[in-house]
Coordinates of C-alpha atoms and ligand atoms in Angstrom, one line a residue:
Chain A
X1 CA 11.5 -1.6 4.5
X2 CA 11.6 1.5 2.3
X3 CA 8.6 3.8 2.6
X4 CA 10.3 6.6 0.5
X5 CA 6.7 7.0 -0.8
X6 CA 4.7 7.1 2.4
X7 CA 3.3 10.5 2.0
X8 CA 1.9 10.1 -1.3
X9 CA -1.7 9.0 -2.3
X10 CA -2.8 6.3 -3.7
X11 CA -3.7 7.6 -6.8
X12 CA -0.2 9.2 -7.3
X13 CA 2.0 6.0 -7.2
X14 CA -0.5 4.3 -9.5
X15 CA 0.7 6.9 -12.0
X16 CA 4.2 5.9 -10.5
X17 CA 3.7 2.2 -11.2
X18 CA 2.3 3.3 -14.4
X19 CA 6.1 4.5 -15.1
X20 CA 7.7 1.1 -14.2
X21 CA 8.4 2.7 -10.4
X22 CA 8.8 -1.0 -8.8
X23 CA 8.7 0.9 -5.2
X24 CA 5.5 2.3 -6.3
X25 CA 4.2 -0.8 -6.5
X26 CA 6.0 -2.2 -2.9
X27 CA 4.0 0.8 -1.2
X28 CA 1.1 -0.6 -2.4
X29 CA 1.5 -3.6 -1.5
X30 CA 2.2 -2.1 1.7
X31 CA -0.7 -0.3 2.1
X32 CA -3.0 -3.1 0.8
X33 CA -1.5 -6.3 0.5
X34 CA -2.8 -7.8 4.0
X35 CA -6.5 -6.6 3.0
X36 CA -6.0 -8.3 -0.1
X37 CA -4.6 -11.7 1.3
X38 CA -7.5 -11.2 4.1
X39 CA -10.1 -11.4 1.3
X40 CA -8.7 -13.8 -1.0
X41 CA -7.8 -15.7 2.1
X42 CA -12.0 -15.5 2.7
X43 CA -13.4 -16.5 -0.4
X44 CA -10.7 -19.6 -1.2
X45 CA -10.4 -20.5 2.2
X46 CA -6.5 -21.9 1.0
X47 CA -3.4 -20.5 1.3
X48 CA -1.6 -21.1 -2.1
X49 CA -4.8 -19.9 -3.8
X50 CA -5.1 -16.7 -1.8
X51 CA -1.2 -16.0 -2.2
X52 CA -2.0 -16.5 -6.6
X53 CA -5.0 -14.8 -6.4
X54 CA -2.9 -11.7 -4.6
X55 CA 0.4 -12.2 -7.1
X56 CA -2.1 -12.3 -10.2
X57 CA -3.7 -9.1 -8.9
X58 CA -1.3 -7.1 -8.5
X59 CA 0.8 -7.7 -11.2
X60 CA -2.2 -6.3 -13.0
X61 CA -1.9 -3.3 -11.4
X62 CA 1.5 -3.4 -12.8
X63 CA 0.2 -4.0 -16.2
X64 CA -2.3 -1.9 -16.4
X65 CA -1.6 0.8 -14.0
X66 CA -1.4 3.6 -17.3
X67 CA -5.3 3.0 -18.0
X68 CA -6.2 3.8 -14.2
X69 CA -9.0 6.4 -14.4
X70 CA -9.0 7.8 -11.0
X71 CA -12.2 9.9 -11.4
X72 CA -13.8 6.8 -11.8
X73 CA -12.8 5.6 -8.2
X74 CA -10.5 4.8 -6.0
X75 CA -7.0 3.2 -6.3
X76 CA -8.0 1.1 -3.3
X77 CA -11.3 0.2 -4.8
X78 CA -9.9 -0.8 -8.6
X79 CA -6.9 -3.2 -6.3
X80 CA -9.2 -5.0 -4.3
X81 CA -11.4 -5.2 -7.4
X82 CA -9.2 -7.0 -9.2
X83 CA -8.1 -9.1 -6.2
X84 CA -12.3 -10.1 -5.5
X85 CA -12.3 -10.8 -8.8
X86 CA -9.1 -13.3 -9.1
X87 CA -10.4 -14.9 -5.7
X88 CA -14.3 -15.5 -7.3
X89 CA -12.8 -16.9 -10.9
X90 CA -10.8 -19.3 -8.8
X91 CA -13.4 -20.5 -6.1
X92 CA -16.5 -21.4 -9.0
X93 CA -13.4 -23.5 -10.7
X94 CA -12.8 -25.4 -7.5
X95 CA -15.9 -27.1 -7.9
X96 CA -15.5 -29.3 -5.1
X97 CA -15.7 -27.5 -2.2
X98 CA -18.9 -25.9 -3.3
X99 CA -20.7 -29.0 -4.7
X100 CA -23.2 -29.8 -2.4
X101 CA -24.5 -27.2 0.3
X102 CA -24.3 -23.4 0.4
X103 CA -22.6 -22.8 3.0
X104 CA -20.2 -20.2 3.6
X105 CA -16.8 -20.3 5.5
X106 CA -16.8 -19.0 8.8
X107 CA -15.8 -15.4 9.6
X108 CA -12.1 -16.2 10.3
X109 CA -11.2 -16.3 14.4
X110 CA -9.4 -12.7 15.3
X111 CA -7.2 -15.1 18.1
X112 CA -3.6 -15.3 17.2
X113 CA -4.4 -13.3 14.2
X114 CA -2.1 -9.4 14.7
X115 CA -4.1 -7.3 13.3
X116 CA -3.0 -3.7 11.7
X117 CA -5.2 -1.6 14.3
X118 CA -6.6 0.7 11.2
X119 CA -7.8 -2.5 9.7
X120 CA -9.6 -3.9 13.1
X121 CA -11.8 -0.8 12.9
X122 CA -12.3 -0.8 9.0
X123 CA -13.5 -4.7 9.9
X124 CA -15.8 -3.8 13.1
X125 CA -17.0 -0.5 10.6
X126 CA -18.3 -2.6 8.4
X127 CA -19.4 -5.7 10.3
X128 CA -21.7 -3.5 12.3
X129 CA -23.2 -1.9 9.3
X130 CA -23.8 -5.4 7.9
X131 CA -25.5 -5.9 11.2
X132 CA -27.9 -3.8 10.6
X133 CA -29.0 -5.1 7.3
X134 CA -32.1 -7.5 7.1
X135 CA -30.9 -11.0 7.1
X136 CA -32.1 -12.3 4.2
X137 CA -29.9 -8.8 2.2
X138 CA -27.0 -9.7 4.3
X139 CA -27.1 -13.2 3.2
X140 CA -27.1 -12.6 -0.2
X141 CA -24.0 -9.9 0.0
X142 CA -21.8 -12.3 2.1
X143 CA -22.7 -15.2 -0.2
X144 CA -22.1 -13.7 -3.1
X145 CA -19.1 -11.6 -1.7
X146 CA -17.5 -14.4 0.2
X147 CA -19.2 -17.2 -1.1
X148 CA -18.1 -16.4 -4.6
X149 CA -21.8 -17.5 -5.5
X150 CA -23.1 -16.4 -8.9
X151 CA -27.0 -14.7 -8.9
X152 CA -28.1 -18.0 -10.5
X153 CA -26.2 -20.3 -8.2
X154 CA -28.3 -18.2 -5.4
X155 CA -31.3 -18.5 -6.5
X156 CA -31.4 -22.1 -7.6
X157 CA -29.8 -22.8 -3.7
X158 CA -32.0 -20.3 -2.1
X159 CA -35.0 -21.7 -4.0
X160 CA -36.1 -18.3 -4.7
X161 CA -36.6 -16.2 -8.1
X162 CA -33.6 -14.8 -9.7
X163 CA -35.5 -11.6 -9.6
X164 CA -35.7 -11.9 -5.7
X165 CA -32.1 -12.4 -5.5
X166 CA -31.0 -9.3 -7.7
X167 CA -33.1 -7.1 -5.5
X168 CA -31.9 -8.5 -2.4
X169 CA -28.5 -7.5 -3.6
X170 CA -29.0 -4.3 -4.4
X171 CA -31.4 -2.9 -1.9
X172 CA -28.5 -4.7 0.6
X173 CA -25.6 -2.7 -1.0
X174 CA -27.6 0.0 -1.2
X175 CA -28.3 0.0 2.7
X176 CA -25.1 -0.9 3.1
X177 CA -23.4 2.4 1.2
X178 CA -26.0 4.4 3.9
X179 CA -24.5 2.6 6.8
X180 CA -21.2 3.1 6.0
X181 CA -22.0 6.8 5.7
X182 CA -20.4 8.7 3.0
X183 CA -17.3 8.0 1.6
X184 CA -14.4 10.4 2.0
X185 CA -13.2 9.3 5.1
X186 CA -9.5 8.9 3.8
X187 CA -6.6 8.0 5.8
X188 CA -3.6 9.9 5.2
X189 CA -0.5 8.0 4.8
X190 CA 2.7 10.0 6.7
X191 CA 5.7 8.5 6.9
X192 CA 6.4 6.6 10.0
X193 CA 10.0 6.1 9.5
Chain B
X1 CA -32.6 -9.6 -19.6
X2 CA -32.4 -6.4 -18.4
X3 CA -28.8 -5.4 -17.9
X4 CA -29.7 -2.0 -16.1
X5 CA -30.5 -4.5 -13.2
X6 CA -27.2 -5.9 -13.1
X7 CA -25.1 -3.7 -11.7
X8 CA -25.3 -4.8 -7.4
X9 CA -24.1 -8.3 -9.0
X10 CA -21.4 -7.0 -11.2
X11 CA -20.4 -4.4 -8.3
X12 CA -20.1 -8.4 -5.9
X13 CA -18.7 -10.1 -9.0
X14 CA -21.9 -12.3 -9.2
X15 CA -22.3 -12.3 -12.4
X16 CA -21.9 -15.5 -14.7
X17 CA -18.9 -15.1 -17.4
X18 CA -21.4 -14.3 -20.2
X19 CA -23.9 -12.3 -17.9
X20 CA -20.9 -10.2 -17.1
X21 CA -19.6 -9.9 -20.4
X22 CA -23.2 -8.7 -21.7
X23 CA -23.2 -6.1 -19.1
X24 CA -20.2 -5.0 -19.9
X25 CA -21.0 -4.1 -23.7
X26 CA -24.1 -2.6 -22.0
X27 CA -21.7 -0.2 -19.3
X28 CA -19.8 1.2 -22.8
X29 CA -23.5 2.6 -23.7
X30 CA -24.8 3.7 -20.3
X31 CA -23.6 6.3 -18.6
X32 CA -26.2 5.3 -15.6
X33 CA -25.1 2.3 -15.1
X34 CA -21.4 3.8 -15.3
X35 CA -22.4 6.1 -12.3
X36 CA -24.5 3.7 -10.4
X37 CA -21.7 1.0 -10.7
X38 CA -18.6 3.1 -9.4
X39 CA -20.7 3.6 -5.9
X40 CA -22.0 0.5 -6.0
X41 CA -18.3 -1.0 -6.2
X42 CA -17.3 1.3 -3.6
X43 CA -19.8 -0.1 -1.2
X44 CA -18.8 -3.6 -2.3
X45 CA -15.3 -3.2 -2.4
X46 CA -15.8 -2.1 1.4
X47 CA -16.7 -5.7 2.6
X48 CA -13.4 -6.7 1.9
X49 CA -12.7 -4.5 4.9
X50 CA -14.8 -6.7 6.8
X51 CA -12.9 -9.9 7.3
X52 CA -9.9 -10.4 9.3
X53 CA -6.8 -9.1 7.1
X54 CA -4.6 -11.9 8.1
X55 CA -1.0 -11.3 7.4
X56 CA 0.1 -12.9 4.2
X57 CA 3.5 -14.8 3.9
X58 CA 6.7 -12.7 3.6
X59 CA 7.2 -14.5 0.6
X60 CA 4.4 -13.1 -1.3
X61 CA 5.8 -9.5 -1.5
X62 CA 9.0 -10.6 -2.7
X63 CA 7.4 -12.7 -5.2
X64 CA 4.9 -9.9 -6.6
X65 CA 8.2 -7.9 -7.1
X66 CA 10.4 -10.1 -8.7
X67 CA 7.8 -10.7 -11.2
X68 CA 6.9 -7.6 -11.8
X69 CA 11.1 -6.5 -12.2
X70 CA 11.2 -9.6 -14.6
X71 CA 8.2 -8.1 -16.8
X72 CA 10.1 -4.5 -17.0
X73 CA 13.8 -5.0 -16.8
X74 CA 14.8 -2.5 -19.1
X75 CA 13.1 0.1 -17.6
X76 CA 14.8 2.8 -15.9
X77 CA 12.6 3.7 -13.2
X78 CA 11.9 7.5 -12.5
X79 CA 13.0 7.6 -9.0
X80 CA 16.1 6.2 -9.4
X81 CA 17.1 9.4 -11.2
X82 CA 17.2 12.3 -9.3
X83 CA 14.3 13.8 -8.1
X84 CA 13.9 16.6 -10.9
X85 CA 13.7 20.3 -10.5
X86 CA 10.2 21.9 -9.2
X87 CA 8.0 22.2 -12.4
X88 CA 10.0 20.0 -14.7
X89 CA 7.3 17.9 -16.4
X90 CA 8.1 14.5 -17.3
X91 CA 7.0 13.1 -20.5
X92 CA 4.0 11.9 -20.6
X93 CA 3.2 7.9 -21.4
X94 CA 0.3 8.0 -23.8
X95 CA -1.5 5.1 -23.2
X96 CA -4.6 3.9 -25.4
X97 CA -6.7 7.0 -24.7
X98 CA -5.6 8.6 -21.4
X99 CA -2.8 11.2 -21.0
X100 CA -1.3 11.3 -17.7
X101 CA 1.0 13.8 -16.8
X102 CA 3.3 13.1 -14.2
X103 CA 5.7 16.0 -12.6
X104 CA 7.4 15.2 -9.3
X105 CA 9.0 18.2 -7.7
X106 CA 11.0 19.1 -4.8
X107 CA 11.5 22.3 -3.3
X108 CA 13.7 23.6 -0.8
X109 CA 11.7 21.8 2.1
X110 CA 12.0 17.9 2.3
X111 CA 8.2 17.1 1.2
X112 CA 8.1 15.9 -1.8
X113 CA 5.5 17.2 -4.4
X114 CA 3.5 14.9 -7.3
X115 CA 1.3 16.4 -9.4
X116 CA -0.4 13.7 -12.1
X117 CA -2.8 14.8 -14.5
X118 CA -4.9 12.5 -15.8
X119 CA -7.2 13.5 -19.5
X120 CA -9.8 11.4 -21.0
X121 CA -10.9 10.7 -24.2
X122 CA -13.4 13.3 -23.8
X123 CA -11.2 15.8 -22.6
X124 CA -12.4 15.6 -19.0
X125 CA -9.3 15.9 -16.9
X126 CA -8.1 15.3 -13.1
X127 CA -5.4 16.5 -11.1
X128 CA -3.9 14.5 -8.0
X129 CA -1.5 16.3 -6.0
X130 CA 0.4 15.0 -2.9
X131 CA 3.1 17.0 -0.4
X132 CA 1.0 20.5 -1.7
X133 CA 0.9 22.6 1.7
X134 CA -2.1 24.8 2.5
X135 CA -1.9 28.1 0.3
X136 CA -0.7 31.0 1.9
X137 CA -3.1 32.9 4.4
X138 CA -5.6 35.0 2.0
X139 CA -4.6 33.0 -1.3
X140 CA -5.9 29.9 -3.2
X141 CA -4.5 27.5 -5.7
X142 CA -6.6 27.9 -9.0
X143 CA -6.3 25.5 -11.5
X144 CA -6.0 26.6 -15.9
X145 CA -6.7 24.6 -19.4
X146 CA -4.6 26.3 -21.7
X147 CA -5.4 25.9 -25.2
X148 CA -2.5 26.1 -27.7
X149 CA -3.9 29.2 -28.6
X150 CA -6.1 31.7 -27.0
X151 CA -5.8 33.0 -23.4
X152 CA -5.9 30.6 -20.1
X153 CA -9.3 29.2 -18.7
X154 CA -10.2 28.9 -14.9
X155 CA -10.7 25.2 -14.1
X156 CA -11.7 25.6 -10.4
X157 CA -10.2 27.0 -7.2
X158 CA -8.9 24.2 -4.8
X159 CA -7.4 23.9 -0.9
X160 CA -4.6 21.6 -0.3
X161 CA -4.7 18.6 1.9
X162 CA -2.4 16.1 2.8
X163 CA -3.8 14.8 -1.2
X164 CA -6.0 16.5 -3.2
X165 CA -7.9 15.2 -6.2
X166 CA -9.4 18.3 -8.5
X167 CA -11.8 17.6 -11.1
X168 CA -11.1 20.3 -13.9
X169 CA -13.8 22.8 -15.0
X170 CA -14.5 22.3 -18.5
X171 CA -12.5 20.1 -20.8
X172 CA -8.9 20.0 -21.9
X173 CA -8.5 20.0 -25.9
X174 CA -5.7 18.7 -27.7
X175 CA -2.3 20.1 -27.1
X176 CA -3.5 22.3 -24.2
X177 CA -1.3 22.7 -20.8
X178 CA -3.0 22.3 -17.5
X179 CA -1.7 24.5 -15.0
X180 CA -2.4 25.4 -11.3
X181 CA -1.2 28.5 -9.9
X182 CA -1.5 30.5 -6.6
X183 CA -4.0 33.0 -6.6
X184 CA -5.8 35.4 -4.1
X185 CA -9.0 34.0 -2.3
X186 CA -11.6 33.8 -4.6
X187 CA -9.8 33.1 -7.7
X188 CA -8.7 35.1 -10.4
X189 CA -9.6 35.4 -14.6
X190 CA -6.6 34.9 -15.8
X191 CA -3.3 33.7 -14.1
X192 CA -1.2 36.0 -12.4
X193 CA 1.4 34.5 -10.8
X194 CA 3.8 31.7 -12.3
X195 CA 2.4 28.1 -11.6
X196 CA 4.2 25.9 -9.5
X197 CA 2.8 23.3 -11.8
X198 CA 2.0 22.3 -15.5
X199 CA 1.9 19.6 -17.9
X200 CA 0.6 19.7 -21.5
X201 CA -1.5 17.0 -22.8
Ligands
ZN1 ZN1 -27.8 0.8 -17.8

């Protein structure tokens, strides 16, 4: 596999990708295409989705790579943006599997699975902050998050006011961004070829 | 409907289409919600950290690439030429309202530098640079807007790390240059050495 670009950031081979550099876009992938399939993998809970939902998002990075504005965020943030967001328009057209009860799929089984030891830790970092959420907050981020549940789908299944529901969100995020402690905590890519 | 109290459910994607859409039209008008909504996706964007990342089929890389080759075949890509000359600025792709610099430099060591430079419409301007070692004991790199005309501005004094993102003092009019030289500690008023970068917007 050609990691050429290892040592450079995120940010820099979006403006790469931005230039039609196709191994710009292969480090990426590198860098974020199992976190991606992870998620989508979450919130369709089938395979040929997840794999479209991941090819969809990250040909828009392709496309749209020149109108990245990094101070508005992360690289990272804006990819698995755009994956959450392919995964959640999917999952409300697959009516189906979410006609009768709220429930949402099981946290995956880690047995058999090899995971990338940077991304066991991200997963236990941010499954013990979710711990320490109230549960009704925590049920309304994983839901909506994993679930792929609107507001309104919440609050008609939770048989509670809408306005309940948006507050429970964001007081939940908003916990959430304390336990996680401040951003910054960057990994630095080197070259390990 | 109060679209200020949207944002937690935009951030999740929890939004209907036309709740979403409405708060969209409302994010172009509020720069609150603009703030609010970039940590708010940070935090969200997190969770996707917190399932198990299961390892997607080879396949799917290959695939990604293929399409994306077949959407810009006739593109030369940059790094296919030869990596250019330390300070040679490529030019830059003006897309619909931001101007991104790009320069990719090599010097005599094997690290390879990338400087992008990225203006919005308002002039407000970033710098990313990767493979930039530390600055030389009792020196720092200091970053200039250059206008067209008129003498060079200090945009901030900045340490390198393995990448460094600099927001710019100040914006950067039309046709000005960005430039970041190496200065003694505590910055200078006006450049003094030659930069070992800069791009014009
Ligand atoms: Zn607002």
């Amino acid at each position: 596999m050609n990691r050429q670009l290892a040592h450079l950031s995120d940010e820099a081979l979006v403006a790469l990708a931005a230039r039609s550099e196709q191994t710009a876009l292969a480090e990426l992938y590198d860098r974020y295409g199992r976190a991606a399939y992870g998620l989508a993998l979450r919130v369709l809970r089938d395979q040929a989705l997840a794999e479209d939902a991941v090819q969809d998002a990250f040909l828009a990075v392709w496309r749209t790579a020149a109108r990245f504005v990094p101070e508005r965020g992360k690289a990272s943030t804006w990819i698995l943006t755009l994956v959450h967001r392919r995964a959640v328009d999917t999952v409300r057209r697959e009516q189906r599997r979410r006609a009768d009860s709220l429930e949402l799929a099981p946290e995956p089984a880690t047995e058999g699975v090899e995971e990338d030891a940077w991304l066991r830790l991200q997963r236990e970092r941010v499954q013990e902050a979710l711990r320490h959420l109230p549960d009704a907050q925590r049920e309304a981020l994983e839901l909506a998050y994993y679930g792929g549940f609107s507001q309104s789908e919440l609050a008609e299944r939770l048989g509670q006011p809408l306005g309940t529901i948006k507050s429970r969100m964001f007081t939940g995020l908003s916990r959430l961004r304390e336990q996680l402690g401040e951003p910054g905590t960057e990994i630095s890519w080197t070259s390990t070829t | 409907m109060d679209l200020h109290d949207l944002t937690a459910a935009y951030a999740l994607d929890a939004l209907d289409a036309d709740e979403a859409e409405a708060y969209e039209r409302h994010l172009g008008q509020c720069e609150e919600c603009r703030e609010q909504l970039a940590e708010l996706n940070e935090t969200a964007t997190a969770l996707a950290f917190g399932t198990v990342a299961a390892a997607p089929p080879e396949r799917l890389r290959a695939s990604i690439l293929d399409a994306a080759a077949a959407e810009r075949a006739n593109v030369v890509p940059l790094l296919r030429r030869r990596w250019v000359a330390r300070g040679l600025a490529v030019a830059a792709a003006a897309a619909a309202c931001i101007v991104v610099g790009l320069v990719v430099s090599q010097s005599q060591s094997t690290q390879k530098q990338v400087f992008a430079v990225f203006v919005d419409r308002n002039g407000n301007a970033t710098i990313t640079a990767t493979g930039l070692g530390s600055a030389p004991s009792g020196k720092t790199y200091e970053a200039w807007v250059i206008p067209a005309t008129g003498p060079a501005k200090p945009a901030g004094l900045f340490s390198a790390g393995a990448t460094t993102t600099v927001h710019l003092k100040g914006t950067v009019p039309p046709h000005a240059s960005v430039a970041v030289t190496i200065e003694r500690a505590g910055g200078a008023t006006k450049p003094t050495t030659k930069p070992i970068f800069s791009a014009t917007a």
